[in-house]
Amino acid sequence: MKAAVLGAGSWGTTFAQVLCDAGTPATVWARRPDIASAINELHENPRYFPGLTLPPTLTATTDIGAALDGADLVVLSVPAQTLRENLNTWAPLIPDQALLVSLMKGIELGTHKRMSEVVLEVLGVPHARVAVVSGPNLAREIAQRQFAASVVACSDELSAQLLQRACHTDYFRPYWNIDVIGCELGGTVKNIIALAVGISVALGLGDNTKATLITRGLAEMARLGEAMGADPRTFAGLTGMGDLVATCSSPLSRNRRFGEYLGQGMNVAQAKELTAQTAEGVTSYAPVLELARKYGVEMPITEVVGAVISGRLSVGDAGIVLMSRSAKPEWYGTELRARGTGSTAWMSGWAGAYPWVSAKVPPRGNA
């Protein structure tokens, strides 16, 4: 099996390393000739991981045709808003029957489509040929071969398991899943919540605030996901809570770091200049909010982040706006009954946290 990884950024390079370490030779397509030369000659990506040695089976090229030639896995790792344009260019070169794997965590502006949906629409391939990778995967730590886990998701179990085998190493443990919607939404919304956490850190707020944003952000993610047909259990796993905690907690997170710049008083343009790579949450908040309105889901943290990014709300007022909301029950939207107790102990809450869900009822208020 051979892989082509299209994109030589930090995560694309790191996932190519994982593939090679798992016994799946990979060729990275890089836009910049100097990056491709460094990978081939020095076994290093000096832009993102200076001093870290890449596997000798990892090669690079600036020739997209050469990268894709004979590839069984085509791994897509470009900024989310450039995917459609790139795919339209690459489509004639992508091998028939190759499994297309998205590493991207974003929603397309205008269409509100998830990245897998963009792939399906542009390339016209069956769902069984499109997979996603999502989880608490801070690239630098994995590039250093620190222990990590992730989710590989495809609507087709065999395709998901094939991808799992292709990237399973002694330091990178992938779990397979068929809930593509949940995995992609988890990977997208967590970036927006990380922006909020970054702002709070810059404002000098403490761990209580961070924990509040993380857990209420998880509630927003789960509400939208369930409304869109995702499996609620996904959000209790690696691509939900796991990715959310890592992205919100680590200074390695580009979205959290971007939020810190905003919290320090910088505008979006200034923050972009200081952020080496794309902070997807800065763009994805808008289509996420449009999806939330389409499905009748309230996402107050996402709303506030969007207002700060668009300049409609100051960072100093962001917390005030959130804390001034009327009191709500913590759980709402689904009736839950504990089995085996003989009682009718009903709880209004998120079904994914409770495997004994017995019934669903219309939402009862907002949280």
mmCIF file of N, CA and C in Angstrom, residues 170-264:
data_model
loop_
_atom_site.group_PDB
_atom_site.id
_atom_site.type_symbol
_atom_site.label_atom_id
_atom_site.label_comp_id
_atom_site.label_asym_id
_atom_site.label_seq_id
_atom_site.Cartn_x
_atom_site.Cartn_y
_atom_site.Cartn_z
ATOM 1 N N ASP A 170 3.332 2.009 17.200
ATOM 2 C CA ASP A 170 3.483 1.774 18.636
ATOM 3 C C ASP A 170 3.277 3.046 19.454
ATOM 4 N N TYR A 171 3.148 4.206 18.788
ATOM 5 C CA TYR A 171 2.886 5.447 19.526
ATOM 6 C C TYR A 171 1.596 6.140 19.077
ATOM 7 N N PHE A 172 1.023 5.697 17.965
ATOM 8 C CA PHE A 172 -0.205 6.308 17.443
ATOM 9 C C PHE A 172 -1.266 5.231 17.321
ATOM 10 N N ARG A 173 -2.307 5.344 18.138
ATOM 11 C CA ARG A 173 -3.348 4.314 18.205
ATOM 12 C C ARG A 173 -4.652 4.843 17.607
ATOM 13 N N PRO A 174 -5.029 4.413 16.414
ATOM 14 C CA PRO A 174 -6.297 4.850 15.817
ATOM 15 C C PRO A 174 -7.451 3.898 16.166
ATOM 16 N N TYR A 175 -8.581 4.457 16.487
ATOM 17 C CA TYR A 175 -9.821 3.701 16.683
ATOM 18 C C TYR A 175 -10.721 3.983 15.482
ATOM 19 N N TRP A 176 -11.405 2.968 14.969
ATOM 20 C CA TRP A 176 -12.270 3.212 13.823
ATOM 21 C C TRP A 176 -13.697 3.488 14.258
ATOM 22 N N ASN A 177 -14.407 4.206 13.395
ATOM 23 C CA ASN A 177 -15.759 4.672 13.696
ATOM 24 C C ASN A 177 -16.482 4.846 12.367
ATOM 25 N N ILE A 178 -17.793 4.742 12.359
ATOM 26 C CA ILE A 178 -18.554 4.995 11.131
ATOM 27 C C ILE A 178 -19.291 6.328 11.182
ATOM 28 N N ASP A 179 -19.125 7.082 12.269
ATOM 29 C CA ASP A 179 -19.834 8.358 12.442
ATOM 30 C C ASP A 179 -18.989 9.506 11.880
ATOM 31 N N VAL A 180 -19.023 9.672 10.578
ATOM 32 C CA VAL A 180 -18.246 10.720 9.931
ATOM 33 C C VAL A 180 -18.748 12.101 10.346
ATOM 34 N N ILE A 181 -20.065 12.267 10.428
ATOM 35 C CA ILE A 181 -20.628 13.567 10.806
ATOM 36 C C ILE A 181 -20.117 14.006 12.172
ATOM 37 N N GLY A 182 -20.223 13.123 13.150
ATOM 38 C CA GLY A 182 -19.798 13.471 14.495
ATOM 39 C C GLY A 182 -18.320 13.779 14.581
ATOM 40 N N CYS A 183 -17.502 12.987 13.895
ATOM 41 C CA CYS A 183 -16.059 13.214 13.933
ATOM 42 C C CYS A 183 -15.694 14.561 13.318
ATOM 43 N N GLU A 184 -16.314 14.895 12.204
ATOM 44 C CA GLU A 184 -15.985 16.166 11.561
ATOM 45 C C GLU A 184 -16.496 17.364 12.350
ATOM 46 N N LEU A 185 -17.681 17.254 12.923
ATOM 47 C CA LEU A 185 -18.199 18.373 13.720
ATOM 48 C C LEU A 185 -17.381 18.569 14.983
ATOM 49 N N GLY A 186 -16.989 17.469 15.630
ATOM 50 C CA GLY A 186 -16.157 17.584 16.815
ATOM 51 C C GLY A 186 -14.856 18.290 16.502
ATOM 52 N N GLY A 187 -14.213 17.898 15.405
ATOM 53 C CA GLY A 187 -12.951 18.498 15.026
ATOM 54 C C GLY A 187 -13.071 19.950 14.621
ATOM 55 N N THR A 188 -14.252 20.361 14.175
ATOM 56 C CA THR A 188 -14.464 21.746 13.758
ATOM 57 C C THR A 188 -14.833 22.651 14.924
ATOM 58 N N VAL A 189 -15.819 22.248 15.712
ATOM 59 C CA VAL A 189 -16.322 23.120 16.785
ATOM 60 C C VAL A 189 -15.274 23.315 17.870
ATOM 61 N N LYS A 190 -14.448 22.313 18.121
ATOM 62 C CA LYS A 190 -13.448 22.463 19.180
ATOM 63 C C LYS A 190 -12.492 23.613 18.890
ATOM 64 N N ASN A 191 -12.241 23.919 17.616
ATOM 65 C CA ASN A 191 -11.367 25.036 17.283
ATOM 66 C C ASN A 191 -11.973 26.367 17.715
ATOM 67 N N ILE A 192 -13.288 26.476 17.577
ATOM 68 C CA ILE A 192 -13.968 27.708 17.961
ATOM 69 C C ILE A 192 -13.942 27.874 19.479
ATOM 70 N N ILE A 193 -14.169 26.794 20.194
ATOM 71 C CA ILE A 193 -14.136 26.859 21.654
ATOM 72 C C ILE A 193 -12.721 27.178 22.128
ATOM 73 N N ALA A 194 -11.700 26.666 21.437
ATOM 74 C CA ALA A 194 -10.316 26.962 21.802
ATOM 75 C C ALA A 194 -10.011 28.448 21.655
ATOM 76 N N LEU A 195 -10.616 29.103 20.675
ATOM 77 C CA LEU A 195 -10.454 30.553 20.559
ATOM 78 C C LEU A 195 -10.974 31.248 21.815
ATOM 79 N N ALA A 196 -12.133 30.792 22.295
ATOM 80 C CA ALA A 196 -12.705 31.382 23.515
ATOM 81 C C ALA A 196 -11.802 31.146 24.716
ATOM 82 N N VAL A 197 -11.248 29.938 24.818
ATOM 83 C CA VAL A 197 -10.339 29.641 25.928
ATOM 84 C C VAL A 197 -9.089 30.509 25.837
ATOM 85 N N GLY A 198 -8.556 30.678 24.644
ATOM 86 C CA GLY A 198 -7.386 31.525 24.472
ATOM 87 C C GLY A 198 -7.645 32.953 24.911
ATOM 88 N N ILE A 199 -8.806 33.468 24.561
ATOM 89 C CA ILE A 199 -9.178 34.819 25.001
ATOM 90 C C ILE A 199 -9.213 34.888 26.521
ATOM 91 N N SER A 200 -9.805 33.872 27.148
ATOM 92 C CA SER A 200 -9.920 33.878 28.610
ATOM 93 C C SER A 200 -8.551 33.815 29.280
ATOM 94 N N VAL A 201 -7.637 33.051 28.697
ATOM 95 C CA VAL A 201 -6.282 32.961 29.245
ATOM 96 C C VAL A 201 -5.592 34.317 29.182
ATOM 97 N N ALA A 202 -5.722 34.989 28.035
ATOM 98 C CA ALA A 202 -5.092 36.302 27.881
ATOM 99 C C ALA A 202 -5.681 37.331 28.848
ATOM 100 N N LEU A 203 -6.933 37.160 29.204
ATOM 101 C CA LEU A 203 -7.579 38.080 30.138
ATOM 102 C C LEU A 203 -7.235 37.764 31.586
ATOM 103 N N GLY A 204 -6.449 36.705 31.809
ATOM 104 C CA GLY A 204 -6.029 36.364 33.162
ATOM 105 C C GLY A 204 -7.029 35.536 33.939
ATOM 106 N N LEU A 205 -8.008 34.978 33.240
ATOM 107 C CA LEU A 205 -9.007 34.145 33.906
ATOM 108 C C LEU A 205 -8.432 32.752 34.148
ATOM 109 N N GLY A 206 -8.970 32.056 35.144
ATOM 110 C CA GLY A 206 -8.335 30.834 35.612
ATOM 111 C C GLY A 206 -8.944 29.548 35.114
ATOM 112 N N ASP A 207 -8.633 28.469 35.836
ATOM 113 C CA ASP A 207 -9.029 27.131 35.417
ATOM 114 C C ASP A 207 -10.532 26.912 35.497
ATOM 115 N N ASN A 208 -11.202 27.554 36.424
ATOM 116 C CA ASN A 208 -12.664 27.423 36.475
ATOM 117 C C ASN A 208 -13.292 27.915 35.177
ATOM 118 N N THR A 209 -12.792 29.039 34.685
ATOM 119 C CA THR A 209 -13.326 29.586 33.434
ATOM 120 C C THR A 209 -13.036 28.644 32.272
ATOM 121 N N LYS A 210 -11.800 28.141 32.201
ATOM 122 C CA LYS A 210 -11.454 27.217 31.118
ATOM 123 C C LYS A 210 -12.328 25.964 31.169
ATOM 124 N N ALA A 211 -12.517 25.420 32.365
ATOM 125 C CA ALA A 211 -13.346 24.217 32.492
ATOM 126 C C ALA A 211 -14.783 24.498 32.074
ATOM 127 N N THR A 212 -15.268 25.676 32.420
ATOM 128 C CA THR A 212 -16.632 26.048 32.037
ATOM 129 C C THR A 212 -16.757 26.134 30.514
ATOM 130 N N LEU A 213 -15.809 26.794 29.877
ATOM 131 C CA LEU A 213 -15.858 26.931 28.421
ATOM 132 C C LEU A 213 -15.744 25.577 27.730
ATOM 133 N N ILE A 214 -14.875 24.714 28.239
ATOM 134 C CA ILE A 214 -14.697 23.399 27.632
ATOM 135 C C ILE A 214 -15.967 22.567 27.737
ATOM 136 N N THR A 215 -16.548 22.512 28.919
ATOM 137 C CA THR A 215 -17.720 21.653 29.098
ATOM 138 C C THR A 215 -18.960 22.226 28.424
ATOM 139 N N ARG A 216 -19.148 23.539 28.501
ATOM 140 C CA ARG A 216 -20.298 24.110 27.799
ATOM 141 C C ARG A 216 -20.060 24.109 26.283
ATOM 142 N N GLY A 217 -18.794 24.183 25.880
ATOM 143 C CA GLY A 217 -18.487 24.022 24.458
ATOM 144 C C GLY A 217 -18.820 22.627 23.975
ATOM 145 N N LEU A 218 -18.560 21.642 24.826
ATOM 146 C CA LEU A 218 -18.923 20.266 24.486
ATOM 147 C C LEU A 218 -20.436 20.144 24.323
ATOM 148 N N ALA A 219 -21.172 20.826 25.177
ATOM 149 C CA ALA A 219 -22.639 20.792 25.063
ATOM 150 C C ALA A 219 -23.092 21.390 23.732
ATOM 151 N N GLU A 220 -22.457 22.478 23.297
ATOM 152 C CA GLU A 220 -22.811 23.082 22.011
ATOM 153 C C GLU A 220 -22.512 22.108 20.866
ATOM 154 N N MET A 221 -21.343 21.512 20.922
ATOM 155 C CA MET A 221 -20.919 20.550 19.903
ATOM 156 C C MET A 221 -21.902 19.386 19.816
ATOM 157 N N ALA A 222 -22.274 18.854 20.971
ATOM 158 C CA ALA A 222 -23.153 17.685 20.996
ATOM 159 C C ALA A 222 -24.559 18.018 20.522
ATOM 160 N N ARG A 223 -25.056 19.195 20.902
ATOM 161 C CA ARG A 223 -26.393 19.594 20.457
ATOM 162 C C ARG A 223 -26.456 19.710 18.943
ATOM 163 N N LEU A 224 -25.465 20.382 18.365
ATOM 164 C CA LEU A 224 -25.469 20.530 16.913
ATOM 165 C C LEU A 224 -25.291 19.173 16.241
ATOM 166 N N GLY A 225 -24.389 18.373 16.761
ATOM 167 C CA GLY A 225 -24.145 17.068 16.161
ATOM 168 C C GLY A 225 -25.366 16.180 16.164
ATOM 169 N N GLU A 226 -26.045 16.111 17.305
ATOM 170 C CA GLU A 226 -27.227 15.257 17.372
ATOM 171 C C GLU A 226 -28.309 15.753 16.435
ATOM 172 N N ALA A 227 -28.453 17.093 16.319
ATOM 173 C CA ALA A 227 -29.453 17.648 15.411
ATOM 174 C C ALA A 227 -29.142 17.309 13.956
ATOM 175 N N MET A 228 -27.853 17.146 13.640
ATOM 176 C CA MET A 228 -27.453 16.855 12.263
ATOM 177 C C MET A 228 -27.335 15.365 11.979
ATOM 178 N N GLY A 229 -27.644 14.529 12.966
ATOM 179 C CA GLY A 229 -27.660 13.094 12.736
ATOM 180 C C GLY A 229 -26.441 12.348 13.200
ATOM 181 N N ALA A 230 -25.568 13.000 13.963
ATOM 182 C CA ALA A 230 -24.374 12.318 14.485
ATOM 183 C C ALA A 230 -24.765 11.409 15.650
ATOM 184 N N ASP A 231 -23.903 10.441 15.936
ATOM 185 C CA ASP A 231 -24.067 9.575 17.097
ATOM 186 C C ASP A 231 -23.593 10.354 18.325
ATOM 187 N N PRO A 232 -24.460 10.635 19.301
ATOM 188 C CA PRO A 232 -24.043 11.440 20.456
ATOM 189 C C PRO A 232 -22.853 10.857 21.209
ATOM 190 N N ARG A 233 -22.667 9.530 21.141
ATOM 191 C CA ARG A 233 -21.534 8.930 21.852
ATOM 192 C C ARG A 233 -20.195 9.429 21.320
ATOM 193 N N THR A 234 -20.163 9.835 20.053
ATOM 194 C CA THR A 234 -18.918 10.305 19.448
ATOM 195 C C THR A 234 -18.324 11.462 20.234
ATOM 196 N N PHE A 235 -19.188 12.325 20.770
ATOM 197 C CA PHE A 235 -18.696 13.536 21.428
ATOM 198 C C PHE A 235 -18.137 13.254 22.824
ATOM 199 N N ALA A 236 -18.365 12.066 23.345
ATOM 200 C CA ALA A 236 -17.735 11.663 24.602
ATOM 201 C C ALA A 236 -16.385 11.015 24.358
ATOM 202 N N GLY A 237 -15.994 10.896 23.093
ATOM 203 C CA GLY A 237 -14.778 10.171 22.742
ATOM 204 C C GLY A 237 -13.643 11.072 22.306
ATOM 205 N N LEU A 238 -12.706 10.478 21.578
ATOM 206 C CA LEU A 238 -11.476 11.161 21.211
ATOM 207 C C LEU A 238 -11.696 12.378 20.328
ATOM 208 N N THR A 239 -12.627 12.278 19.397
ATOM 209 C CA THR A 239 -12.831 13.380 18.464
ATOM 210 C C THR A 239 -13.781 14.440 19.013
ATOM 211 N N GLY A 240 -14.361 14.181 20.168
ATOM 212 C CA GLY A 240 -15.191 15.170 20.845
ATOM 213 C C GLY A 240 -14.456 15.734 22.037
ATOM 214 N N MET A 241 -14.685 15.138 23.208
ATOM 215 C CA MET A 241 -14.043 15.602 24.426
ATOM 216 C C MET A 241 -12.515 15.559 24.326
ATOM 217 N N GLY A 242 -11.973 14.500 23.740
ATOM 218 C CA GLY A 242 -10.520 14.364 23.670
ATOM 219 C C GLY A 242 -9.869 15.506 22.913
ATOM 220 N N ASP A 243 -10.349 15.770 21.712
ATOM 221 C CA ASP A 243 -9.782 16.835 20.896
ATOM 222 C C ASP A 243 -10.046 18.198 21.522
ATOM 223 N N LEU A 244 -11.207 18.357 22.117
ATOM 224 C CA LEU A 244 -11.564 19.622 22.764
ATOM 225 C C LEU A 244 -10.615 19.945 23.907
ATOM 226 N N VAL A 245 -10.340 18.965 24.760
ATOM 227 C CA VAL A 245 -9.443 19.183 25.895
ATOM 228 C C VAL A 245 -8.026 19.518 25.407
ATOM 229 N N ALA A 246 -7.515 18.747 24.452
ATOM 230 C CA ALA A 246 -6.157 18.987 23.960
ATOM 231 C C ALA A 246 -6.029 20.365 23.328
ATOM 232 N N THR A 247 -6.975 20.718 22.481
ATOM 233 C CA THR A 247 -6.887 21.978 21.751
ATOM 234 C C THR A 247 -7.062 23.181 22.673
ATOM 235 N N CYS A 248 -7.922 23.047 23.663
ATOM 236 C CA CYS A 248 -8.160 24.158 24.582
ATOM 237 C C CYS A 248 -7.076 24.288 25.650
ATOM 238 N N SER A 249 -6.379 23.207 25.947
ATOM 239 C CA SER A 249 -5.436 23.199 27.069
ATOM 240 C C SER A 249 -3.997 23.478 26.667
ATOM 241 N N SER A 250 -3.626 23.197 25.433
ATOM 242 C CA SER A 250 -2.220 23.227 25.056
ATOM 243 C C SER A 250 -1.807 24.538 24.393
ATOM 244 N N PRO A 251 -0.671 25.097 24.792
ATOM 245 C CA PRO A 251 -0.125 26.254 24.081
ATOM 246 C C PRO A 251 0.334 25.920 22.668
ATOM 247 N N LEU A 252 0.430 24.621 22.339
ATOM 248 C CA LEU A 252 0.764 24.216 20.976
ATOM 249 C C LEU A 252 -0.404 24.417 20.014
ATOM 250 N N SER A 253 -1.602 24.585 20.552
ATOM 251 C CA SER A 253 -2.794 24.740 19.725
ATOM 252 C C SER A 253 -2.807 26.099 19.041
ATOM 253 N N ARG A 254 -2.875 26.093 17.709
ATOM 254 C CA ARG A 254 -2.858 27.370 16.984
ATOM 255 C C ARG A 254 -4.141 28.162 17.230
ATOM 256 N N ASN A 255 -5.281 27.479 17.433
ATOM 257 C CA ASN A 255 -6.526 28.199 17.682
ATOM 258 C C ASN A 255 -6.532 28.837 19.068
ATOM 259 N N ARG A 256 -6.068 28.113 20.072
ATOM 260 C CA ARG A 256 -5.971 28.720 21.388
ATOM 261 C C ARG A 256 -5.007 29.908 21.360
ATOM 262 N N ARG A 257 -3.871 29.731 20.668
ATOM 263 C CA ARG A 257 -2.890 30.811 20.588
ATOM 264 C C ARG A 257 -3.476 32.031 19.879
ATOM 265 N N PHE A 258 -4.248 31.805 18.828
ATOM 266 C CA PHE A 258 -4.901 32.891 18.118
ATOM 267 C C PHE A 258 -5.852 33.624 19.065
ATOM 268 N N GLY A 259 -6.601 32.855 19.871
ATOM 269 C CA GLY A 259 -7.496 33.469 20.845
ATOM 270 C C GLY A 259 -6.742 34.317 21.856
ATOM 271 N N GLU A 260 -5.574 33.853 22.254
ATOM 272 C CA GLU A 260 -4.763 34.636 23.186
ATOM 273 C C GLU A 260 -4.360 35.964 22.567
ATOM 274 N N TYR A 261 -4.004 35.947 21.290
ATOM 275 C CA TYR A 261 -3.656 37.204 20.624
ATOM 276 C C TYR A 261 -4.842 38.158 20.628
ATOM 277 N N LEU A 262 -6.032 37.627 20.357
ATOM 278 C CA LEU A 262 -7.224 38.480 20.397
ATOM 279 C C LEU A 262 -7.447 39.028 21.804
ATOM 280 N N GLY A 263 -7.252 38.177 22.800
ATOM 281 C CA GLY A 263 -7.432 38.599 24.182
ATOM 282 C C GLY A 263 -6.429 39.651 24.623
ATOM 283 N N GLN A 264 -5.273 39.696 23.936
ATOM 284 C CA GLN A 264 -4.256 40.698 24.230
ATOM 285 C C GLN A 264 -4.541 42.030 23.546
#
